[in-house]
């Protein structure tokens, strides 16, 4: 078999596909996620010394080249050039700044002010190349569930991309006002947005069901339309996120905070487990990551899992001030289970079956031991998160968003290893969550609109408001649909037919 056929489902060993095919289809036909065995047998690696002398573009070319071997060097270079240009407000793309004894990796310098841009400015470009390679004239309809930030980033990434349409489902009443406005004001002839009556897990479950709906697929195929995903279940979402772990390391070396080859640890605010899994991929590619700390909000299903080895989604769904992490079914954990089990697809399939049927599963003691070799965890509730925002502002002069603050709080509760720098991933600009951040600083939000909160936060801190968030109050709301979960498939079909008519 050619080494281009790198990817297959987490739930079965057969039917290997290229990365282009994996990106085009999003989810494997059996409902599994695409994984690469070359990561388990360590035959893939990235030259760390070389990475340390490079800028973000070169680092991205190197990491993407390793994980997407069927893309030519030219194709990757063009995608990188297009994705990481002037739509990011810094050439560094993901700058690292000191935060007390630790470091903060700022991932929100793209067009929608959340870390999802790093991947979603890239995915549409990778998808267009993959479409060309497939040699088919099929149009691609992206179907996306969002807990708040993926939706806007997907809309920005895919708006007006030829041959692509994008539909986004967000939990009605389950995202911040700014997040909602970012989505419902989106322009573009090929975009569709709907709120659903339900939470993120409901949206994600229905989206997975839509991917498995053969009748819908057949109807759309007649009209030359295929469905794909912009969620982190798509390989093309995950791979670009691996780059910034290498970039962080290179920036630490450049700052003299560590010597090439020394270990580093990362603390990651986690929901669907995509971001932290990308850190694990970086480790599998040779980055000396001694520990990955998974930080949860009150939806602490992952914290419990890492502590006990039992994953139990049957628990109350909490609405928190970090809504993008309000998730009980973390899809990408399935990939970690595959790699930790040394590539045991049958084991993964049976665990996922148990999750679907019983709402829970327990991993073996041996798997749990391997998990603990790399992963630590912690949780922070809303009050602890707010206290961390306030303390970090007062002590370090850094204004954290609510998600980043969950990670900073968890990080502060876990002892540091001597001489090992710790990097906290900063996943959103604080003005996406102005109300919660303002009240965290002790100010009142009584009677204030979300935009008045933005102004008040600016007046109090002097931290600049991103213009693309401030202008939201002046834009018309273009997308007003709110539908039942049962109506999502029909919405996708209707919108796909409208877009590709
Ligand atoms: C999506 C998101 C997260 C969680 O990332 P996952 O990859 O889903 O674990 C954390 N913070 C913010 C701001 C997000 O948008």
Tab-separated table of N, CA and C and ligand atoms in Angstrom, residues 113-116 147-150 179 232 237 241 268-277 302 324-325 327 330 332 401 403-404 426-429 432-433, ligand 1:
chain	number	residue	atom	x	y	z
A	113	UNK	N	-11.600	36.128	16.166
A	113	UNK	CA	-11.152	36.330	17.552
A	113	UNK	C	-11.215	35.077	18.420
A	114	UNK	N	-11.194	33.881	17.811
A	114	UNK	CA	-11.094	32.644	18.598
A	114	UNK	C	-10.090	31.717	17.915
A	115	UNK	N	-9.600	30.725	18.673
A	115	UNK	CA	-8.533	29.877	18.118
A	115	UNK	C	-8.988	29.052	16.932
A	116	UNK	N	-10.297	28.899	16.750
A	116	UNK	CA	-10.804	28.094	15.636
A	116	UNK	C	-10.335	28.636	14.280
A	147	UNK	N	-20.516	25.053	19.408
A	147	UNK	CA	-20.808	25.456	20.783
A	147	UNK	C	-20.618	26.970	20.909
A	148	UNK	N	-20.300	27.631	19.787
A	148	UNK	CA	-20.243	29.093	19.815
A	148	UNK	C	-19.180	29.693	18.899
A	149	UNK	N	-18.002	29.094	18.867
A	149	UNK	CA	-16.907	29.710	18.112
A	149	UNK	C	-16.621	29.054	16.766
A	150	UNK	N	-16.805	27.736	16.679
A	150	UNK	CA	-16.561	27.062	15.402
A	150	UNK	C	-17.461	27.618	14.304
A	179	UNK	N	-21.291	36.015	20.238
A	179	UNK	CA	-21.129	34.821	19.399
A	179	UNK	C	-22.318	34.664	18.451
A	232	UNK	N	-13.996	19.478	14.515
A	232	UNK	CA	-12.651	18.920	14.676
A	232	UNK	C	-12.639	17.403	14.514
A	237	UNK	N	-9.208	19.910	10.191
A	237	UNK	CA	-9.357	20.855	11.286
A	237	UNK	C	-8.242	20.649	12.310
A	241	UNK	N	-3.870	22.691	13.781
A	241	UNK	CA	-3.710	23.041	15.193
A	241	UNK	C	-2.428	22.462	15.794
A	268	UNK	N	-4.648	23.185	28.542
A	268	UNK	CA	-5.554	23.474	27.426
A	268	UNK	C	-7.021	23.493	27.877
A	269	UNK	N	-7.709	24.631	27.688
A	269	UNK	CA	-9.146	24.659	27.990
A	269	UNK	C	-9.881	23.772	26.990
A	270	UNK	N	-10.626	22.784	27.495
A	270	UNK	CA	-11.050	21.690	26.624
A	270	UNK	C	-12.563	21.495	26.593
A	271	UNK	N	-13.056	21.212	25.378
A	271	UNK	CA	-14.464	20.895	25.174
A	271	UNK	C	-14.592	19.626	24.357
A	272	UNK	N	-14.390	19.759	23.044
A	272	UNK	CA	-14.524	18.618	22.148
A	272	UNK	C	-13.216	17.821	22.013
A	273	UNK	N	-12.195	18.213	22.750
A	273	UNK	CA	-10.914	17.515	22.825
A	273	UNK	C	-10.083	17.635	21.546
A	274	UNK	N	-10.416	18.591	20.671
A	274	UNK	CA	-9.648	18.753	19.442
A	274	UNK	C	-8.324	19.456	19.692
A	275	UNK	N	-8.385	20.541	20.448
A	275	UNK	CA	-7.195	21.351	20.664
A	275	UNK	C	-6.120	20.554	21.412
A	276	UNK	N	-6.502	19.922	22.498
A	276	UNK	CA	-5.502	19.195	23.294
A	276	UNK	C	-5.015	17.949	22.549
A	277	UNK	N	-5.885	17.358	21.732
A	277	UNK	CA	-5.437	16.213	20.929
A	277	UNK	C	-4.353	16.645	19.940
A	302	UNK	N	-14.605	15.144	31.318
A	302	UNK	CA	-13.240	14.718	30.974
A	302	UNK	C	-12.352	14.618	32.211
A	324	UNK	N	-18.227	27.725	25.008
A	324	UNK	CA	-17.607	26.908	23.960
A	324	UNK	C	-17.048	25.596	24.519
A	325	UNK	N	-17.052	25.469	25.848
A	325	UNK	CA	-16.631	24.216	26.480
A	325	UNK	C	-17.801	23.491	27.129
A	327	UNK	N	-19.820	20.960	26.784
A	327	UNK	CA	-19.880	19.769	25.941
A	327	UNK	C	-19.760	18.547	26.851
A	330	UNK	N	-17.153	14.464	24.078
A	330	UNK	CA	-15.953	15.021	23.458
A	330	UNK	C	-15.486	14.089	22.350
A	332	UNK	N	-13.293	13.940	19.964
A	332	UNK	CA	-11.920	13.563	19.623
A	332	UNK	C	-11.257	12.628	20.624
A	401	UNK	N	-9.966	35.766	28.582
A	401	UNK	CA	-11.361	35.427	28.322
A	401	UNK	C	-11.758	34.295	29.284
A	403	UNK	N	-12.721	31.198	28.844
A	403	UNK	CA	-12.203	29.849	28.559
A	403	UNK	C	-10.737	29.734	28.964
A	404	UNK	N	-9.966	30.751	28.561
A	404	UNK	CA	-8.554	30.783	28.930
A	404	UNK	C	-8.409	30.788	30.450
A	426	UNK	N	-4.421	30.244	25.141
A	426	UNK	CA	-5.430	31.299	25.225
A	426	UNK	C	-6.287	31.225	23.970
A	427	UNK	N	-7.567	30.857	24.150
A	427	UNK	CA	-8.365	30.428	23.000
A	427	UNK	C	-9.326	31.475	22.444
A	428	UNK	N	-9.562	32.559	23.179
A	428	UNK	CA	-10.469	33.584	22.631
A	428	UNK	C	-10.091	34.964	23.141
A	429	UNK	N	-10.441	35.963	22.366
A	429	UNK	CA	-10.292	37.343	22.797
A	429	UNK	C	-11.338	37.640	23.881
A	432	UNK	N	-15.114	38.730	23.300
A	432	UNK	CA	-16.196	37.839	22.879
A	432	UNK	C	-17.131	37.549	24.046
A	433	UNK	N	-16.613	37.737	25.265
A	433	UNK	CA	-17.391	37.405	26.474
A	433	UNK	C	-17.347	38.575	27.443
B	1	LIG	C1	-13.751	25.462	20.942
B	1	LIG	C2	-13.202	26.198	22.090
B	1	LIG	C3	-12.575	25.543	23.165
B	1	LIG	C4	-12.513	24.035	23.254
B	1	LIG	O1	-11.702	23.460	22.258
B	1	LIG	P1	-11.880	21.928	21.849
B	1	LIG	O2	-10.986	21.703	20.708
B	1	LIG	O3	-13.329	21.774	21.499
B	1	LIG	O4	-11.531	21.125	23.054
B	1	LIG	C5	-11.998	26.307	24.160
B	1	LIG	N1	-12.062	27.653	24.134
B	1	LIG	C6	-12.668	28.321	23.133
B	1	LIG	C7	-12.713	29.804	23.174
B	1	LIG	C8	-13.247	27.630	22.078
B	1	LIG	O5	-13.838	28.300	21.081
